[in-house]
CSV table of C-alpha atoms in Angstrom, one decimal:
chain,number,residue,atom,x,y,z
A,111,UNK,CA,62.0,-12.4,60.8
A,112,UNK,CA,58.2,-11.7,60.7
A,113,UNK,CA,57.8,-13.6,64.0
A,114,UNK,CA,60.5,-11.5,65.6
A,115,UNK,CA,58.8,-8.2,64.6
A,116,UNK,CA,55.5,-9.6,66.0
A,117,UNK,CA,57.2,-10.5,69.3
A,118,UNK,CA,58.8,-7.0,69.5
A,119,UNK,CA,55.4,-5.4,68.8
A,120,UNK,CA,53.7,-7.5,71.4
A,121,UNK,CA,56.3,-6.6,74.0
A,122,UNK,CA,55.9,-2.9,73.1
A,123,UNK,CA,52.2,-3.1,73.5
A,124,UNK,CA,52.5,-4.8,76.9
A,125,UNK,CA,55.1,-2.2,78.1
A,126,UNK,CA,52.9,0.8,77.1
A,127,UNK,CA,49.8,-0.9,78.6
A,128,UNK,CA,51.5,-1.5,82.0
A,129,UNK,CA,53.0,2.0,82.0
A,130,UNK,CA,49.6,3.6,81.4
A,131,UNK,CA,48.1,1.9,84.5
A,132,UNK,CA,50.7,3.7,86.6
A,133,UNK,CA,51.1,7.0,84.8
A,134,UNK,CA,47.8,7.4,82.9
A,135,UNK,CA,49.8,7.7,79.6
A,136,UNK,CA,47.5,8.4,76.7
A,137,UNK,CA,49.5,7.0,73.8
A,138,UNK,CA,47.0,5.6,71.3
A,139,UNK,CA,48.0,1.9,71.5
A,140,UNK,CA,46.1,-0.5,69.2
A,141,UNK,CA,45.4,-4.2,69.5
A,142,UNK,CA,43.8,-6.6,67.1
A,143,UNK,CA,40.4,-5.1,66.1
A,144,UNK,CA,41.0,-1.5,67.2
A,145,UNK,CA,42.0,0.7,70.1
A,146,UNK,CA,42.8,-1.1,73.3
A,147,UNK,CA,40.1,-1.1,76.0
A,148,UNK,CA,40.3,1.8,78.5
A,149,UNK,CA,38.9,2.3,82.0
A,150,UNK,CA,37.1,5.4,83.2
A,151,UNK,CA,39.7,8.2,83.3
A,152,UNK,CA,41.4,7.0,80.2
A,153,UNK,CA,43.7,4.3,81.6
A,154,UNK,CA,44.1,1.2,79.6
A,155,UNK,CA,42.5,-2.0,81.0
A,156,UNK,CA,45.5,-4.3,80.8
A,157,UNK,CA,43.6,-7.3,82.1
A,158,UNK,CA,40.8,-7.1,79.5
A,159,UNK,CA,43.3,-6.6,76.7
A,160,UNK,CA,45.5,-9.5,77.8
A,161,UNK,CA,42.3,-11.7,78.0
A,162,UNK,CA,41.3,-10.7,74.5
A,163,UNK,CA,44.8,-11.2,73.1
A,164,UNK,CA,44.9,-14.7,74.8
A,165,UNK,CA,41.6,-15.7,73.3
A,166,UNK,CA,42.8,-14.7,69.8
A,167,UNK,CA,45.9,-16.7,70.2
A,168,UNK,CA,44.0,-19.7,71.4
A,169,UNK,CA,41.5,-19.5,68.6
A,170,UNK,CA,44.4,-19.2,66.0
A,171,UNK,CA,46.0,-22.3,67.5
A,172,UNK,CA,42.7,-24.3,67.5
A,173,UNK,CA,41.8,-23.2,64.0
A,174,UNK,CA,45.2,-24.4,62.7
A,175,UNK,CA,44.7,-27.8,64.2
A,176,UNK,CA,41.1,-28.0,63.0
A,177,UNK,CA,42.0,-27.1,59.4
A,178,UNK,CA,44.9,-29.6,59.3
A,179,UNK,CA,42.5,-32.3,60.5
A,180,UNK,CA,39.7,-31.8,58.0
A,181,UNK,CA,42.2,-31.3,55.2
A,182,UNK,CA,43.1,-35.0,55.5
A,183,UNK,CA,39.5,-36.0,54.9
A,184,UNK,CA,39.0,-34.6,51.3
A,185,UNK,CA,35.8,-32.6,52.0
A,186,UNK,CA,34.6,-35.4,54.3
A,187,UNK,CA,34.7,-38.2,51.7
A,188,UNK,CA,37.4,-40.1,53.7
A,189,UNK,CA,36.0,-41.0,57.1
A,190,UNK,CA,37.9,-40.0,60.2
A,191,UNK,CA,39.6,-42.6,62.4
A,192,UNK,CA,38.1,-43.0,65.9
A,193,UNK,CA,40.9,-40.8,67.3
A,194,UNK,CA,40.4,-38.1,64.6
A,195,UNK,CA,36.6,-38.1,65.1
A,196,UNK,CA,37.1,-37.5,68.8
A,197,UNK,CA,39.6,-34.8,68.0
A,198,UNK,CA,37.2,-33.2,65.6
A,199,UNK,CA,34.3,-33.1,68.1
A,200,UNK,CA,36.6,-31.7,70.8
A,201,UNK,CA,37.9,-28.9,68.5
A,202,UNK,CA,34.4,-27.9,67.4
A,203,UNK,CA,33.3,-27.7,71.0
A,204,UNK,CA,36.4,-25.6,72.0
A,205,UNK,CA,36.0,-23.3,69.0
A,206,UNK,CA,32.3,-22.9,69.7
A,207,UNK,CA,33.2,-21.6,73.1
A,208,UNK,CA,35.7,-19.1,71.7
A,209,UNK,CA,33.6,-17.8,68.8
A,210,UNK,CA,34.2,-14.1,68.6
A,211,UNK,CA,30.9,-13.2,66.9
A,212,UNK,CA,27.8,-12.6,69.1
A,213,UNK,CA,24.5,-13.4,67.3
A,214,UNK,CA,26.4,-14.6,64.2
A,215,UNK,CA,23.3,-15.2,62.0
A,216,UNK,CA,22.7,-11.4,62.3
A,217,UNK,CA,26.4,-10.4,61.8
A,218,UNK,CA,27.7,-8.9,58.5
A,219,UNK,CA,30.5,-11.5,58.7
A,220,UNK,CA,27.9,-14.1,57.7
A,221,UNK,CA,27.5,-12.5,54.3
A,222,UNK,CA,30.0,-13.0,51.4
A,223,UNK,CA,31.5,-15.6,49.2
A,224,UNK,CA,32.3,-18.9,50.9
A,225,UNK,CA,33.9,-22.1,49.7
A,226,UNK,CA,33.3,-25.5,51.2
A,227,UNK,CA,36.1,-27.2,53.1
A,228,UNK,CA,34.3,-30.1,54.8
A,229,UNK,CA,30.8,-31.5,55.3
A,230,UNK,CA,28.8,-34.5,56.4
A,231,UNK,CA,26.0,-33.8,54.0
A,232,UNK,CA,25.7,-37.0,52.0
A,233,UNK,CA,24.1,-35.5,48.8
A,234,UNK,CA,26.9,-33.0,48.6
A,235,UNK,CA,29.6,-35.6,49.2
A,236,UNK,CA,28.1,-37.9,46.6
A,237,UNK,CA,28.3,-35.1,43.9
A,238,UNK,CA,31.9,-34.2,45.0
A,239,UNK,CA,33.0,-37.9,44.8
A,240,UNK,CA,31.1,-39.0,41.7
A,241,UNK,CA,31.0,-35.9,39.6
A,242,UNK,CA,28.3,-35.1,37.1
A,243,UNK,CA,27.8,-37.4,34.1
A,244,UNK,CA,31.5,-37.9,33.6
A,245,UNK,CA,32.6,-34.4,34.7
A,246,UNK,CA,34.7,-34.2,37.8
A,247,UNK,CA,33.7,-31.9,40.7
A,248,UNK,CA,35.9,-28.8,41.1
A,249,UNK,CA,34.5,-27.5,44.4
A,250,UNK,CA,31.4,-26.1,46.1
A,251,UNK,CA,30.7,-22.4,46.9
A,252,UNK,CA,28.1,-20.3,48.5
A,253,UNK,CA,27.0,-16.7,48.0
A,254,UNK,CA,25.3,-15.2,51.1
A,255,UNK,CA,23.7,-11.8,51.3
A,256,UNK,CA,21.9,-11.5,54.6
A,257,UNK,CA,20.8,-8.0,54.0
A,258,UNK,CA,18.8,-8.9,50.9
A,259,UNK,CA,17.8,-12.3,52.4
A,260,UNK,CA,19.4,-14.5,49.7
A,261,UNK,CA,21.6,-17.6,49.7
A,262,UNK,CA,22.9,-19.5,46.7
A,263,UNK,CA,24.7,-22.9,46.8
A,264,UNK,CA,26.7,-24.1,43.9
A,265,UNK,CA,28.4,-27.4,43.2
A,266,UNK,CA,30.9,-26.9,40.4
A,267,UNK,CA,32.1,-29.3,37.8
A,268,UNK,CA,34.4,-29.3,34.8
A,269,UNK,CA,33.5,-27.5,31.6
A,270,UNK,CA,31.6,-24.8,33.4
A,271,UNK,CA,28.9,-27.2,34.6
A,272,UNK,CA,27.1,-26.8,37.9
A,273,UNK,CA,24.2,-27.6,40.2
A,274,UNK,CA,22.9,-24.3,41.6
A,275,UNK,CA,20.2,-23.9,44.3
A,276,UNK,CA,18.9,-20.5,45.3
A,277,UNK,CA,17.2,-19.9,48.7
A,278,UNK,CA,15.6,-17.2,50.8
A,279,UNK,CA,17.3,-16.6,54.1
A,280,UNK,CA,16.3,-14.8,57.3
A,281,UNK,CA,17.8,-14.7,60.8
A,282,UNK,CA,15.8,-16.6,63.4
A,283,UNK,CA,13.8,-14.2,65.6
A,284,UNK,CA,14.5,-16.1,68.8
A,285,UNK,CA,18.0,-17.4,68.4
A,286,UNK,CA,20.9,-15.2,67.2
A,287,UNK,CA,22.9,-18.2,66.1
A,288,UNK,CA,20.2,-19.6,63.7
A,289,UNK,CA,18.9,-18.6,60.3
A,290,UNK,CA,16.0,-20.1,58.3
A,291,UNK,CA,16.1,-20.9,54.7
A,292,UNK,CA,13.7,-22.1,51.9
A,293,UNK,CA,14.7,-23.2,48.5
A,294,UNK,CA,13.4,-20.9,45.8
A,295,UNK,CA,15.2,-22.0,42.5
A,296,UNK,CA,17.3,-24.8,41.2
A,297,UNK,CA,19.1,-25.4,37.9
A,298,UNK,CA,21.5,-28.0,36.5
A,299,UNK,CA,24.0,-27.2,33.8
A,300,UNK,CA,26.0,-29.9,32.0
A,301,UNK,CA,28.3,-28.6,29.4
A,302,UNK,CA,26.1,-26.5,27.1
A,303,UNK,CA,22.8,-27.8,28.4
A,304,UNK,CA,20.9,-26.2,31.3
A,305,UNK,CA,17.6,-27.4,32.7
A,306,UNK,CA,15.5,-26.0,35.6
A,307,UNK,CA,14.7,-28.4,38.5
A,308,UNK,CA,11.9,-28.1,41.1
A,309,UNK,CA,13.2,-26.3,44.3
A,310,UNK,CA,12.1,-28.5,47.2
A,311,UNK,CA,13.2,-28.0,50.7
A,312,UNK,CA,13.4,-25.7,53.8
A,313,UNK,CA,15.1,-25.8,57.2
A,314,UNK,CA,17.4,-23.9,59.5
A,315,UNK,CA,21.2,-23.6,60.0
A,316,UNK,CA,23.0,-22.8,63.2
A,317,UNK,CA,26.3,-21.0,63.2
A,318,UNK,CA,28.4,-22.9,65.8
A,319,UNK,CA,31.5,-20.7,65.0
A,320,UNK,CA,32.0,-17.6,62.9
A,321,UNK,CA,34.9,-15.2,62.4
A,322,UNK,CA,36.2,-13.1,59.5
A,323,UNK,CA,37.3,-16.2,57.5
A,324,UNK,CA,35.9,-19.4,59.0
A,325,UNK,CA,32.4,-20.7,59.5
A,326,UNK,CA,31.2,-23.9,61.2
A,327,UNK,CA,27.6,-24.7,60.8
A,328,UNK,CA,25.0,-27.4,61.8
A,329,UNK,CA,21.7,-27.7,60.1
A,330,UNK,CA,18.2,-29.0,60.8
A,331,UNK,CA,19.1,-32.5,59.4
A,332,UNK,CA,22.1,-32.8,61.7
A,333,UNK,CA,24.7,-32.2,59.0
A,334,UNK,CA,27.9,-30.2,59.7
A,335,UNK,CA,29.4,-27.8,57.2
A,336,UNK,CA,32.8,-26.0,57.4
A,337,UNK,CA,33.4,-23.1,55.0
A,338,UNK,CA,36.1,-20.6,54.4
A,339,UNK,CA,35.6,-17.0,53.2
A,340,UNK,CA,36.9,-16.5,49.7
């Protein structure tokens, strides 16, 4: 039933858009993301709207395929088959070309609470697979606040245990897709015991794809990370 309503709404939008090109009708039609684009004189630009709607539909289709593919890999612990690896690379390339967010490292969409879906970062995969001194890993999350220049990574384990790493964060001055980070704090908590660790490390990340709920990122070591907005 929901898909029927969606189809009816899409047809209504198309009908009003086409009519406006002929009559100059000023009905306040809306598309995804706001009021539909208009030409000078108030007429709706049907071609620009159809192009944007088509890109959104293609992105949604590719995202569905991408998420289904990485879901089989258990965070990246289970290696892809040759066919799945080829499919993964192809989907990343296609999504990168359709990323709706210009200069993503400077976008407010970058900030927020994120949870890890998949990665090639070996230290992270080791902690997820092996756990922490007998405690199983329950996930990995990030808190990003671009405005205040902070990033916190957390690997979570049973019994409220974690490895937490805090970093400074700043968008790259020359490349709107990149941000630079430097570790500033680190702590390890196992059950009721917590100890500080030396924060060592710095680098950059590049946002290959960013929208309101999905982020695909490469870093200076060549690792890939996929995260979903919480």
